């Protein structure tokens, strides 16, 4: 008979903690939640932050033994060798769950009628060696259908979709890169109620995002230890997916250098947000696990009344930003009212400091916030939904950069991560800044992935240089690739030029994985003194690639130097 065991006891005034369905491991992500749950019980958050209700949504974990049974009894281990993710998911979703597990899910749904997040929790996920951030599936469910059978079917589909992602190409590539055996990977599944409220036909929190206790690339007088928060209106999918976000340093929230360039803030601000479509309760999820997520114009959030603390007013004639509610001008998404009128930044700092003490290093926490919009609601609600260790690469190394003639410099960066002084004689994948438009971003990503596969088969590494933000879900910000599609890159360079002015991908799952995978990184901003030798790349020998994606082979080797302490990086031609 299926077992139900309470992992963390309930707290007075709070919802339940973690509970288990079945036997086996709860996986890495669930371990992080359990740790955070216990950690927050030991702190005096109610006394320190009386205007906030801090919660960890109660998680019910379908343990790894259920995954093992499903795979073994249905001979699905063969999917390890399959290369079509959609085919793998369809194979999993075509097979029924065992009766005992289904009955446990029926009992669960009888107690929960609000939207649910169904998340992966593999045994290697969110570990310090290979965090696998964002490589497995997460499915968000409206959980509101009038028919119990529809709600149950979507939950069953969601579990099978998450299980199937164990054998998808992205995590398989990451595990291979770390030298881990795919046959040893096991998947638990976390089921959690979601933070937020229903607005007409949609459900979403005021904000969702990710907070890191280290800022890899601080600007101006900011320091790495000031941390970094990337937050978005609505679901946090935009923040972890490398979309348009608002950033601030939680230890110094009043220091916002970007606000001195309001035109740029407006250009890079959110224009839409993600929410759960509450009319999607009957959709089958095998073909599209994101079918329940809708992209909504930001004006809808304004109409719902959720933007009062998030927007400022830009006065173009005066070239200033006003926080006055009476100001007449252009709305600008800055989160200034939220940072000035609540203690959200201080709360995030406190929780991260406690987590750092417990985990022995820098951390990253995903959160969702439902911000009070009227005097009748006395407290803001903040849910913490994930905790992981940050890769410790930002301060590593003491490489001294060479002094070389300007014509030999290919790339110079003041936002570099890693530590290296090495010679590269292999190819370079280069996309000119002038070649990228949203209409070709996905095609460019497919071509980069094809080149990555070819070079992987040849056991060759390469340098990857291109405009905008690598790995972004927003096609207007950069190249649409996933981590496993660039897994053989030795160095990744993100170009911020006059053609494409964007911030780095810091805070996204993609960035987290390249850091954990020890892939060197450089962010190059031409307006901040970064150097891109466009002429050299234009005349370099081309040996492959299609359209705007160029596969180049230098006549002579190039040298890569990265100093993580000074965040400086250099690529130059050897002589």
PDB file of C-alpha atoms in Angstrom, residues 204-498:
ATOM      1  CA  UNK A 204      -0.658  34.864 -11.192  1.00  0.00           C
ATOM      2  CA  UNK A 205       1.348  36.426  -8.352  1.00  0.00           C
ATOM      3  CA  UNK A 206       2.245  40.109  -8.372  1.00  0.00           C
ATOM      4  CA  UNK A 207       5.894  39.248  -8.974  1.00  0.00           C
ATOM      5  CA  UNK A 208       8.048  36.169  -9.391  1.00  0.00           C
ATOM      6  CA  UNK A 209      11.797  35.931  -9.537  1.00  0.00           C
ATOM      7  CA  UNK A 210      15.118  34.646  -8.331  1.00  0.00           C
ATOM      8  CA  UNK A 211      17.418  36.088  -5.656  1.00  0.00           C
ATOM      9  CA  UNK A 212      21.128  35.295  -5.519  1.00  0.00           C
ATOM     10  CA  UNK A 213      23.448  36.089  -2.638  1.00  0.00           C
ATOM     11  CA  UNK A 214      26.250  36.851  -5.123  1.00  0.00           C
ATOM     12  CA  UNK A 215      26.226  39.279  -8.040  1.00  0.00           C
ATOM     13  CA  UNK A 216      28.587  37.871 -10.662  1.00  0.00           C
ATOM     14  CA  UNK A 217      28.846  41.162 -12.560  1.00  0.00           C
ATOM     15  CA  UNK A 218      28.290  44.178 -10.291  1.00  0.00           C
ATOM     16  CA  UNK A 219      28.367  47.561 -11.988  1.00  0.00           C
ATOM     17  CA  UNK A 220      29.400  50.936 -10.635  1.00  0.00           C
ATOM     18  CA  UNK A 221      29.988  50.858  -6.887  1.00  0.00           C
ATOM     19  CA  UNK A 222      28.000  47.651  -6.370  1.00  0.00           C
ATOM     20  CA  UNK A 223      29.910  44.694  -4.911  1.00  0.00           C
ATOM     21  CA  UNK A 224      29.535  40.939  -5.549  1.00  0.00           C
ATOM     22  CA  UNK A 225      28.334  40.406  -1.980  1.00  0.00           C
ATOM     23  CA  UNK A 226      25.476  42.896  -2.513  1.00  0.00           C
ATOM     24  CA  UNK A 227      23.649  40.092  -4.307  1.00  0.00           C
ATOM     25  CA  UNK A 228      21.301  40.244  -7.265  1.00  0.00           C
ATOM     26  CA  UNK A 229      17.545  39.872  -7.712  1.00  0.00           C
ATOM     27  CA  UNK A 230      15.918  39.348 -11.100  1.00  0.00           C
ATOM     28  CA  UNK A 231      12.143  39.740 -10.848  1.00  0.00           C
ATOM     29  CA  UNK A 232       9.252  39.938 -13.273  1.00  0.00           C
ATOM     30  CA  UNK A 233       5.584  40.787 -13.123  1.00  0.00           C
ATOM     31  CA  UNK A 234       3.535  37.583 -12.936  1.00  0.00           C
ATOM     32  CA  UNK A 235       4.961  34.079 -12.870  1.00  0.00           C
ATOM     33  CA  UNK A 236       8.713  33.733 -12.356  1.00  0.00           C
ATOM     34  CA  UNK A 237       9.080  31.918 -15.683  1.00  0.00           C
ATOM     35  CA  UNK A 238      10.395  35.111 -17.306  1.00  0.00           C
ATOM     36  CA  UNK A 239      13.124  35.503 -14.682  1.00  0.00           C
ATOM     37  CA  UNK A 240      14.490  31.951 -14.731  1.00  0.00           C
ATOM     38  CA  UNK A 241      14.037  31.704 -18.501  1.00  0.00           C
ATOM     39  CA  UNK A 242      16.256  34.673 -19.322  1.00  0.00           C
ATOM     40  CA  UNK A 243      13.414  37.001 -20.308  1.00  0.00           C
ATOM     41  CA  UNK A 244      12.967  40.709 -19.653  1.00  0.00           C
ATOM     42  CA  UNK A 245      13.282  41.347 -15.919  1.00  0.00           C
ATOM     43  CA  UNK A 246      13.883  44.102 -13.404  1.00  0.00           C
ATOM     44  CA  UNK A 247      17.135  43.768 -11.443  1.00  0.00           C
ATOM     45  CA  UNK A 248      18.278  45.207  -8.140  1.00  0.00           C
ATOM     46  CA  UNK A 249      20.883  44.512  -5.459  1.00  0.00           C
ATOM     47  CA  UNK A 250      18.995  43.432  -2.309  1.00  0.00           C
ATOM     48  CA  UNK A 251      21.707  44.694   0.060  1.00  0.00           C
ATOM     49  CA  UNK A 252      21.699  48.120  -1.620  1.00  0.00           C
ATOM     50  CA  UNK A 253      18.268  48.468  -3.238  1.00  0.00           C
ATOM     51  CA  UNK A 254      18.496  52.252  -3.503  1.00  0.00           C
ATOM     52  CA  UNK A 255      21.563  52.008  -5.739  1.00  0.00           C
ATOM     53  CA  UNK A 256      20.067  51.661  -9.231  1.00  0.00           C
ATOM     54  CA  UNK A 257      22.590  52.914 -11.844  1.00  0.00           C
ATOM     55  CA  UNK A 258      20.336  51.891 -14.724  1.00  0.00           C
ATOM     56  CA  UNK A 259      17.676  54.425 -13.686  1.00  0.00           C
ATOM     57  CA  UNK A 260      19.934  57.196 -14.944  1.00  0.00           C
ATOM     58  CA  UNK A 261      19.203  55.846 -18.435  1.00  0.00           C
ATOM     59  CA  UNK A 262      15.384  55.751 -18.491  1.00  0.00           C
ATOM     60  CA  UNK A 263      15.212  55.320 -22.272  1.00  0.00           C
ATOM     61  CA  UNK A 264      17.191  52.091 -21.951  1.00  0.00           C
ATOM     62  CA  UNK A 265      15.068  50.907 -19.006  1.00  0.00           C
ATOM     63  CA  UNK A 266      11.944  51.450 -21.072  1.00  0.00           C
ATOM     64  CA  UNK A 267      13.435  49.672 -24.078  1.00  0.00           C
ATOM     65  CA  UNK A 268      14.327  46.580 -22.019  1.00  0.00           C
ATOM     66  CA  UNK A 269      11.233  46.500 -19.773  1.00  0.00           C
ATOM     67  CA  UNK A 270       8.584  43.809 -19.770  1.00  0.00           C
ATOM     68  CA  UNK A 271       5.744  44.313 -22.197  1.00  0.00           C
ATOM     69  CA  UNK A 272       3.908  41.137 -21.269  1.00  0.00           C
ATOM     70  CA  UNK A 273       3.830  38.654 -18.407  1.00  0.00           C
ATOM     71  CA  UNK A 274       3.109  34.971 -17.842  1.00  0.00           C
ATOM     72  CA  UNK A 275       0.003  33.681 -16.064  1.00  0.00           C
ATOM     73  CA  UNK A 276      -1.891  30.413 -15.765  1.00  0.00           C
ATOM     74  CA  UNK A 277      -4.808  30.278 -18.171  1.00  0.00           C
ATOM     75  CA  UNK A 278      -7.667  29.087 -15.974  1.00  0.00           C
ATOM     76  CA  UNK A 279      -9.595  27.958 -19.061  1.00  0.00           C
ATOM     77  CA  UNK A 280      -6.944  25.361 -19.916  1.00  0.00           C
ATOM     78  CA  UNK A 281      -8.077  22.728 -17.420  1.00  0.00           C
ATOM     79  CA  UNK A 282      -9.047  20.170 -20.044  1.00  0.00           C
ATOM     80  CA  UNK A 283      -5.957  20.406 -22.228  1.00  0.00           C
ATOM     81  CA  UNK A 284      -3.813  17.309 -22.608  1.00  0.00           C
ATOM     82  CA  UNK A 285      -0.191  18.073 -21.826  1.00  0.00           C
ATOM     83  CA  UNK A 286       1.759  15.347 -23.624  1.00  0.00           C
ATOM     84  CA  UNK A 287       2.303  17.488 -26.736  1.00  0.00           C
ATOM     85  CA  UNK A 288       2.812  20.849 -25.016  1.00  0.00           C
ATOM     86  CA  UNK A 289       3.577  20.963 -21.271  1.00  0.00           C
ATOM     87  CA  UNK A 290       3.433  24.795 -21.404  1.00  0.00           C
ATOM     88  CA  UNK A 291      -0.073  24.856 -22.865  1.00  0.00           C
ATOM     89  CA  UNK A 292      -1.528  26.108 -19.576  1.00  0.00           C
ATOM     90  CA  UNK A 293       0.698  29.226 -19.518  1.00  0.00           C
ATOM     91  CA  UNK A 294      -0.547  32.364 -21.258  1.00  0.00           C
ATOM     92  CA  UNK A 295       1.445  35.448 -22.236  1.00  0.00           C
ATOM     93  CA  UNK A 296      -0.607  38.512 -21.274  1.00  0.00           C
ATOM     94  CA  UNK A 297      -0.042  42.203 -22.187  1.00  0.00           C
ATOM     95  CA  UNK A 298       1.211  44.211 -19.216  1.00  0.00           C
ATOM     96  CA  UNK A 299      -1.818  46.500 -19.513  1.00  0.00           C
ATOM     97  CA  UNK A 300      -3.930  43.657 -18.093  1.00  0.00           C
ATOM     98  CA  UNK A 301      -1.934  43.734 -14.843  1.00  0.00           C
ATOM     99  CA  UNK A 302      -2.510  47.497 -14.682  1.00  0.00           C
ATOM    100  CA  UNK A 303      -6.244  46.960 -15.068  1.00  0.00           C
ATOM    101  CA  UNK A 304      -6.102  44.322 -12.321  1.00  0.00           C
ATOM    102  CA  UNK A 305      -4.581  46.932  -9.999  1.00  0.00           C
ATOM    103  CA  UNK A 306      -1.273  45.212  -9.382  1.00  0.00           C
ATOM    104  CA  UNK A 307       1.178  47.769 -10.747  1.00  0.00           C
ATOM    105  CA  UNK A 308       0.931  50.644  -8.271  1.00  0.00           C
ATOM    106  CA  UNK A 309       4.147  49.708  -6.426  1.00  0.00           C
ATOM    107  CA  UNK A 310       5.968  48.471  -9.515  1.00  0.00           C
ATOM    108  CA  UNK A 311       5.788  51.397 -11.937  1.00  0.00           C
ATOM    109  CA  UNK A 312       7.283  54.858 -11.862  1.00  0.00           C
ATOM    110  CA  UNK A 313       6.600  57.686 -14.309  1.00  0.00           C
ATOM    111  CA  UNK A 314       9.131  58.863 -16.854  1.00  0.00           C
ATOM    112  CA  UNK A 315       8.924  62.565 -17.690  1.00  0.00           C
ATOM    113  CA  UNK A 316      10.694  62.824 -21.079  1.00  0.00           C
ATOM    114  CA  UNK A 317      10.699  66.626 -21.198  1.00  0.00           C
ATOM    115  CA  UNK A 318      12.458  66.804 -17.836  1.00  0.00           C
ATOM    116  CA  UNK A 319      14.417  63.572 -18.428  1.00  0.00           C
ATOM    117  CA  UNK A 320      13.614  62.431 -14.891  1.00  0.00           C
ATOM    118  CA  UNK A 321      11.742  59.590 -13.206  1.00  0.00           C
ATOM    119  CA  UNK A 322       8.977  60.488 -10.756  1.00  0.00           C
ATOM    120  CA  UNK A 323       7.465  58.330  -8.017  1.00  0.00           C
ATOM    121  CA  UNK A 324       4.482  60.636  -7.561  1.00  0.00           C
ATOM    122  CA  UNK A 325       1.124  58.974  -8.330  1.00  0.00           C
ATOM    123  CA  UNK A 326      -0.008  62.325  -9.751  1.00  0.00           C
ATOM    124  CA  UNK A 327       2.791  62.582 -12.307  1.00  0.00           C
ATOM    125  CA  UNK A 328       1.753  62.596 -15.964  1.00  0.00           C
ATOM    126  CA  UNK A 329       4.138  60.805 -18.272  1.00  0.00           C
ATOM    127  CA  UNK A 330       5.161  57.371 -19.534  1.00  0.00           C
ATOM    128  CA  UNK A 331       4.838  54.354 -17.170  1.00  0.00           C
ATOM    129  CA  UNK A 332       8.229  52.793 -16.448  1.00  0.00           C
ATOM    130  CA  UNK A 333       8.627  49.408 -14.770  1.00  0.00           C
ATOM    131  CA  UNK A 334      11.216  50.017 -12.014  1.00  0.00           C
ATOM    132  CA  UNK A 335       9.871  48.309  -8.828  1.00  0.00           C
ATOM    133  CA  UNK A 336      10.938  51.490  -7.010  1.00  0.00           C
ATOM    134  CA  UNK A 337       7.708  51.801  -5.039  1.00  0.00           C
ATOM    135  CA  UNK A 338       8.022  48.194  -3.920  1.00  0.00           C
ATOM    136  CA  UNK A 339      11.609  48.699  -2.758  1.00  0.00           C
ATOM    137  CA  UNK A 340      10.946  52.036  -1.060  1.00  0.00           C
ATOM    138  CA  UNK A 341       7.638  51.206   0.621  1.00  0.00           C
ATOM    139  CA  UNK A 342       8.159  47.595   1.680  1.00  0.00           C
ATOM    140  CA  UNK A 343      11.026  45.652   3.237  1.00  0.00           C
ATOM    141  CA  UNK A 344      11.096  42.999   0.526  1.00  0.00           C
ATOM    142  CA  UNK A 345      14.810  43.530  -0.182  1.00  0.00           C
ATOM    143  CA  UNK A 346      15.678  43.208   3.510  1.00  0.00           C
ATOM    144  CA  UNK A 347      13.575  40.049   3.794  1.00  0.00           C
ATOM    145  CA  UNK A 348      15.368  38.449   0.840  1.00  0.00           C
ATOM    146  CA  UNK A 349      18.750  39.367   2.332  1.00  0.00           C
ATOM    147  CA  UNK A 350      17.845  37.862   5.697  1.00  0.00           C
ATOM    148  CA  UNK A 351      16.631  34.574   4.235  1.00  0.00           C
ATOM    149  CA  UNK A 352      19.675  34.273   1.947  1.00  0.00           C
ATOM    150  CA  UNK A 353      22.053  34.962   4.837  1.00  0.00           C
ATOM    151  CA  UNK A 354      20.442  32.206   6.917  1.00  0.00           C
ATOM    152  CA  UNK A 355      20.554  29.853   3.926  1.00  0.00           C
ATOM    153  CA  UNK A 356      24.235  30.645   3.304  1.00  0.00           C
ATOM    154  CA  UNK A 357      25.054  29.804   6.907  1.00  0.00           C
ATOM    155  CA  UNK A 358      23.253  26.495   6.629  1.00  0.00           C
ATOM    156  CA  UNK A 359      24.584  25.484   3.216  1.00  0.00           C
ATOM    157  CA  UNK A 360      28.112  26.769   3.656  1.00  0.00           C
ATOM    158  CA  UNK A 361      28.230  28.961   0.570  1.00  0.00           C
ATOM    159  CA  UNK A 362      26.449  31.304  -1.803  1.00  0.00           C
ATOM    160  CA  UNK A 363      22.828  30.453  -2.600  1.00  0.00           C
ATOM    161  CA  UNK A 364      20.037  31.208  -5.026  1.00  0.00           C
ATOM    162  CA  UNK A 365      16.349  31.230  -4.067  1.00  0.00           C
ATOM    163  CA  UNK A 366      13.296  31.323  -6.318  1.00  0.00           C
ATOM    164  CA  UNK A 367      10.291  33.184  -4.927  1.00  0.00           C
ATOM    165  CA  UNK A 368       6.826  34.504  -5.732  1.00  0.00           C
ATOM    166  CA  UNK A 369       5.192  37.505  -4.093  1.00  0.00           C
ATOM    167  CA  UNK A 370       1.569  38.575  -3.796  1.00  0.00           C
ATOM    168  CA  UNK A 371       1.887  42.214  -2.799  1.00  0.00           C
ATOM    169  CA  UNK A 372      -0.854  43.880  -0.764  1.00  0.00           C
ATOM    170  CA  UNK A 373      -2.739  46.432  -2.845  1.00  0.00           C
ATOM    171  CA  UNK A 374      -5.121  47.939  -0.304  1.00  0.00           C
ATOM    172  CA  UNK A 375      -5.148  48.961   3.376  1.00  0.00           C
ATOM    173  CA  UNK A 376      -7.562  46.095   4.061  1.00  0.00           C
ATOM    174  CA  UNK A 377      -4.831  43.537   3.339  1.00  0.00           C
ATOM    175  CA  UNK A 378      -2.355  44.004   6.134  1.00  0.00           C
ATOM    176  CA  UNK A 379       0.402  41.727   4.911  1.00  0.00           C
ATOM    177  CA  UNK A 380       2.297  40.891   1.757  1.00  0.00           C
ATOM    178  CA  UNK A 381       2.700  37.190   0.991  1.00  0.00           C
ATOM    179  CA  UNK A 382       6.067  35.825  -0.143  1.00  0.00           C
ATOM    180  CA  UNK A 383       6.454  32.160  -1.051  1.00  0.00           C
ATOM    181  CA  UNK A 384       9.896  30.588  -1.395  1.00  0.00           C
ATOM    182  CA  UNK A 385       9.723  27.699  -3.854  1.00  0.00           C
ATOM    183  CA  UNK A 386      13.328  26.614  -4.448  1.00  0.00           C
ATOM    184  CA  UNK A 387      16.789  26.794  -2.869  1.00  0.00           C
ATOM    185  CA  UNK A 388      20.094  25.820  -4.473  1.00  0.00           C
ATOM    186  CA  UNK A 389      23.808  26.420  -4.021  1.00  0.00           C
ATOM    187  CA  UNK A 390      25.445  28.880  -6.395  1.00  0.00           C
ATOM    188  CA  UNK A 391      28.567  27.778  -8.291  1.00  0.00           C
ATOM    189  CA  UNK A 392      31.623  29.351  -6.670  1.00  0.00           C
ATOM    190  CA  UNK A 393      33.338  30.662  -9.798  1.00  0.00           C
ATOM    191  CA  UNK A 394      32.974  34.423  -9.517  1.00  0.00           C
ATOM    192  CA  UNK A 395      36.025  34.948  -7.306  1.00  0.00           C
ATOM    193  CA  UNK A 396      38.277  32.185  -8.593  1.00  0.00           C
ATOM    194  CA  UNK A 397      41.697  32.562 -10.133  1.00  0.00           C
ATOM    195  CA  UNK A 398      44.434  35.167 -10.293  1.00  0.00           C
ATOM    196  CA  UNK A 399      45.323  35.103 -14.001  1.00  0.00           C
ATOM    197  CA  UNK A 400      47.195  38.153 -15.200  1.00  0.00           C
ATOM    198  CA  UNK A 401      45.947  39.427 -18.551  1.00  0.00           C
ATOM    199  CA  UNK A 402      48.595  39.991 -21.206  1.00  0.00           C
ATOM    200  CA  UNK A 403      49.331  43.341 -22.776  1.00  0.00           C
ATOM    201  CA  UNK A 404      48.910  42.872 -26.513  1.00  0.00           C
ATOM    202  CA  UNK A 405      48.634  45.129 -29.546  1.00  0.00           C
ATOM    203  CA  UNK A 406      45.114  46.358 -30.286  1.00  0.00           C
ATOM    204  CA  UNK A 407      44.961  44.639 -33.685  1.00  0.00           C
ATOM    205  CA  UNK A 408      45.511  41.237 -32.028  1.00  0.00           C
ATOM    206  CA  UNK A 409      42.643  41.652 -29.547  1.00  0.00           C
ATOM    207  CA  UNK A 410      39.473  39.831 -30.605  1.00  0.00           C
ATOM    208  CA  UNK A 411      37.395  40.264 -27.432  1.00  0.00           C
ATOM    209  CA  UNK A 412      37.968  42.325 -24.290  1.00  0.00           C
ATOM    210  CA  UNK A 413      35.487  42.152 -21.412  1.00  0.00           C
ATOM    211  CA  UNK A 414      35.095  43.613 -17.929  1.00  0.00           C
ATOM    212  CA  UNK A 415      32.301  41.149 -17.043  1.00  0.00           C
ATOM    213  CA  UNK A 416      34.004  37.768 -17.165  1.00  0.00           C
ATOM    214  CA  UNK A 417      33.479  34.627 -15.115  1.00  0.00           C
ATOM    215  CA  UNK A 418      35.873  31.761 -14.483  1.00  0.00           C
ATOM    216  CA  UNK A 419      39.622  31.372 -14.352  1.00  0.00           C
ATOM    217  CA  UNK A 420      41.744  30.376 -17.335  1.00  0.00           C
ATOM    218  CA  UNK A 421      44.844  31.021 -19.376  1.00  0.00           C
ATOM    219  CA  UNK A 422      44.708  28.635 -22.301  1.00  0.00           C
ATOM    220  CA  UNK A 423      45.330  28.335 -26.021  1.00  0.00           C
ATOM    221  CA  UNK A 424      42.454  27.383 -28.315  1.00  0.00           C
ATOM    222  CA  UNK A 425      43.216  26.054 -31.775  1.00  0.00           C
ATOM    223  CA  UNK A 426      39.707  24.873 -32.638  1.00  0.00           C
ATOM    224  CA  UNK A 427      36.780  26.588 -34.353  1.00  0.00           C
ATOM    225  CA  UNK A 428      34.779  29.666 -33.377  1.00  0.00           C
ATOM    226  CA  UNK A 429      31.007  29.990 -33.792  1.00  0.00           C
ATOM    227  CA  UNK A 430      30.281  33.656 -34.467  1.00  0.00           C
ATOM    228  CA  UNK A 431      27.046  35.551 -35.126  1.00  0.00           C
ATOM    229  CA  UNK A 432      27.522  39.185 -36.233  1.00  0.00           C
ATOM    230  CA  UNK A 433      25.477  41.700 -34.205  1.00  0.00           C
ATOM    231  CA  UNK A 434      23.887  42.985 -37.407  1.00  0.00           C
ATOM    232  CA  UNK A 435      22.558  39.526 -38.339  1.00  0.00           C
ATOM    233  CA  UNK A 436      20.215  38.948 -35.399  1.00  0.00           C
ATOM    234  CA  UNK A 437      16.489  39.732 -35.490  1.00  0.00           C
ATOM    235  CA  UNK A 438      13.653  38.080 -33.529  1.00  0.00           C
ATOM    236  CA  UNK A 439      12.455  36.339 -36.695  1.00  0.00           C
ATOM    237  CA  UNK A 440      15.715  34.399 -37.102  1.00  0.00           C
ATOM    238  CA  UNK A 441      16.612  33.816 -33.436  1.00  0.00           C
ATOM    239  CA  UNK A 442      15.147  30.324 -33.280  1.00  0.00           C
ATOM    240  CA  UNK A 443      16.685  29.317 -36.624  1.00  0.00           C
ATOM    241  CA  UNK A 444      20.065  30.593 -35.437  1.00  0.00           C
ATOM    242  CA  UNK A 445      19.651  28.553 -32.254  1.00  0.00           C
ATOM    243  CA  UNK A 446      18.894  25.421 -34.274  1.00  0.00           C
ATOM    244  CA  UNK A 447      22.026  25.948 -36.366  1.00  0.00           C
ATOM    245  CA  UNK A 448      24.182  26.463 -33.264  1.00  0.00           C
ATOM    246  CA  UNK A 449      22.730  23.229 -31.841  1.00  0.00           C
ATOM    247  CA  UNK A 450      23.553  21.374 -35.076  1.00  0.00           C
ATOM    248  CA  UNK A 451      27.151  22.614 -35.010  1.00  0.00           C
ATOM    249  CA  UNK A 452      27.392  21.664 -31.328  1.00  0.00           C
ATOM    250  CA  UNK A 453      26.325  18.076 -32.151  1.00  0.00           C
ATOM    251  CA  UNK A 454      28.840  17.798 -34.990  1.00  0.00           C
ATOM    252  CA  UNK A 455      31.708  19.087 -32.861  1.00  0.00           C
ATOM    253  CA  UNK A 456      30.679  16.889 -29.927  1.00  0.00           C
ATOM    254  CA  UNK A 457      30.930  13.830 -32.175  1.00  0.00           C
ATOM    255  CA  UNK A 458      34.413  15.014 -33.175  1.00  0.00           C
ATOM    256  CA  UNK A 459      35.270  15.687 -29.507  1.00  0.00           C
ATOM    257  CA  UNK A 460      36.065  19.310 -30.370  1.00  0.00           C
ATOM    258  CA  UNK A 461      35.367  22.354 -28.243  1.00  0.00           C
ATOM    259  CA  UNK A 462      34.658  25.799 -29.677  1.00  0.00           C
ATOM    260  CA  UNK A 463      34.207  29.454 -28.766  1.00  0.00           C
ATOM    261  CA  UNK A 464      30.650  30.819 -28.977  1.00  0.00           C
ATOM    262  CA  UNK A 465      30.270  34.547 -29.658  1.00  0.00           C
ATOM    263  CA  UNK A 466      27.008  36.281 -30.467  1.00  0.00           C
ATOM    264  CA  UNK A 467      24.730  39.273 -29.840  1.00  0.00           C
ATOM    265  CA  UNK A 468      22.232  39.615 -27.037  1.00  0.00           C
ATOM    266  CA  UNK A 469      21.440  37.085 -24.357  1.00  0.00           C
ATOM    267  CA  UNK A 470      22.202  33.412 -24.940  1.00  0.00           C
ATOM    268  CA  UNK A 471      19.455  31.027 -23.821  1.00  0.00           C
ATOM    269  CA  UNK A 472      16.679  33.620 -23.559  1.00  0.00           C
ATOM    270  CA  UNK A 473      13.038  32.601 -23.956  1.00  0.00           C
ATOM    271  CA  UNK A 474      12.446  36.083 -25.402  1.00  0.00           C
ATOM    272  CA  UNK A 475      13.460  36.010 -29.062  1.00  0.00           C
ATOM    273  CA  UNK A 476      13.985  39.777 -29.126  1.00  0.00           C
ATOM    274  CA  UNK A 477      16.752  39.521 -26.510  1.00  0.00           C
ATOM    275  CA  UNK A 478      19.097  37.005 -28.100  1.00  0.00           C
ATOM    276  CA  UNK A 479      19.611  33.468 -29.383  1.00  0.00           C
ATOM    277  CA  UNK A 480      17.108  30.771 -28.424  1.00  0.00           C
ATOM    278  CA  UNK A 481      19.280  27.855 -27.270  1.00  0.00           C
ATOM    279  CA  UNK A 482      19.244  25.519 -24.295  1.00  0.00           C
ATOM    280  CA  UNK A 483      22.238  24.487 -22.235  1.00  0.00           C
ATOM    281  CA  UNK A 484      22.707  21.104 -23.892  1.00  0.00           C
ATOM    282  CA  UNK A 485      22.692  22.776 -27.327  1.00  0.00           C
ATOM    283  CA  UNK A 486      25.917  24.655 -26.493  1.00  0.00           C
ATOM    284  CA  UNK A 487      27.414  22.036 -24.169  1.00  0.00           C
ATOM    285  CA  UNK A 488      30.729  21.756 -26.053  1.00  0.00           C
ATOM    286  CA  UNK A 489      31.494  25.483 -25.883  1.00  0.00           C
ATOM    287  CA  UNK A 490      34.708  26.333 -24.037  1.00  0.00           C
ATOM    288  CA  UNK A 491      33.835  30.029 -23.834  1.00  0.00           C
ATOM    289  CA  UNK A 492      30.542  31.903 -24.274  1.00  0.00           C
ATOM    290  CA  UNK A 493      30.520  35.609 -25.108  1.00  0.00           C
ATOM    291  CA  UNK A 494      27.354  37.731 -24.900  1.00  0.00           C
ATOM    292  CA  UNK A 495      27.604  40.916 -26.962  1.00  0.00           C
ATOM    293  CA  UNK A 496      25.787  44.072 -25.894  1.00  0.00           C
ATOM    294  CA  UNK A 497      26.220  46.477 -28.795  1.00  0.00           C
ATOM    295  CA  UNK A 498      24.375  49.455 -30.234  1.00  0.00           C
TER     296      UNK A 498
END
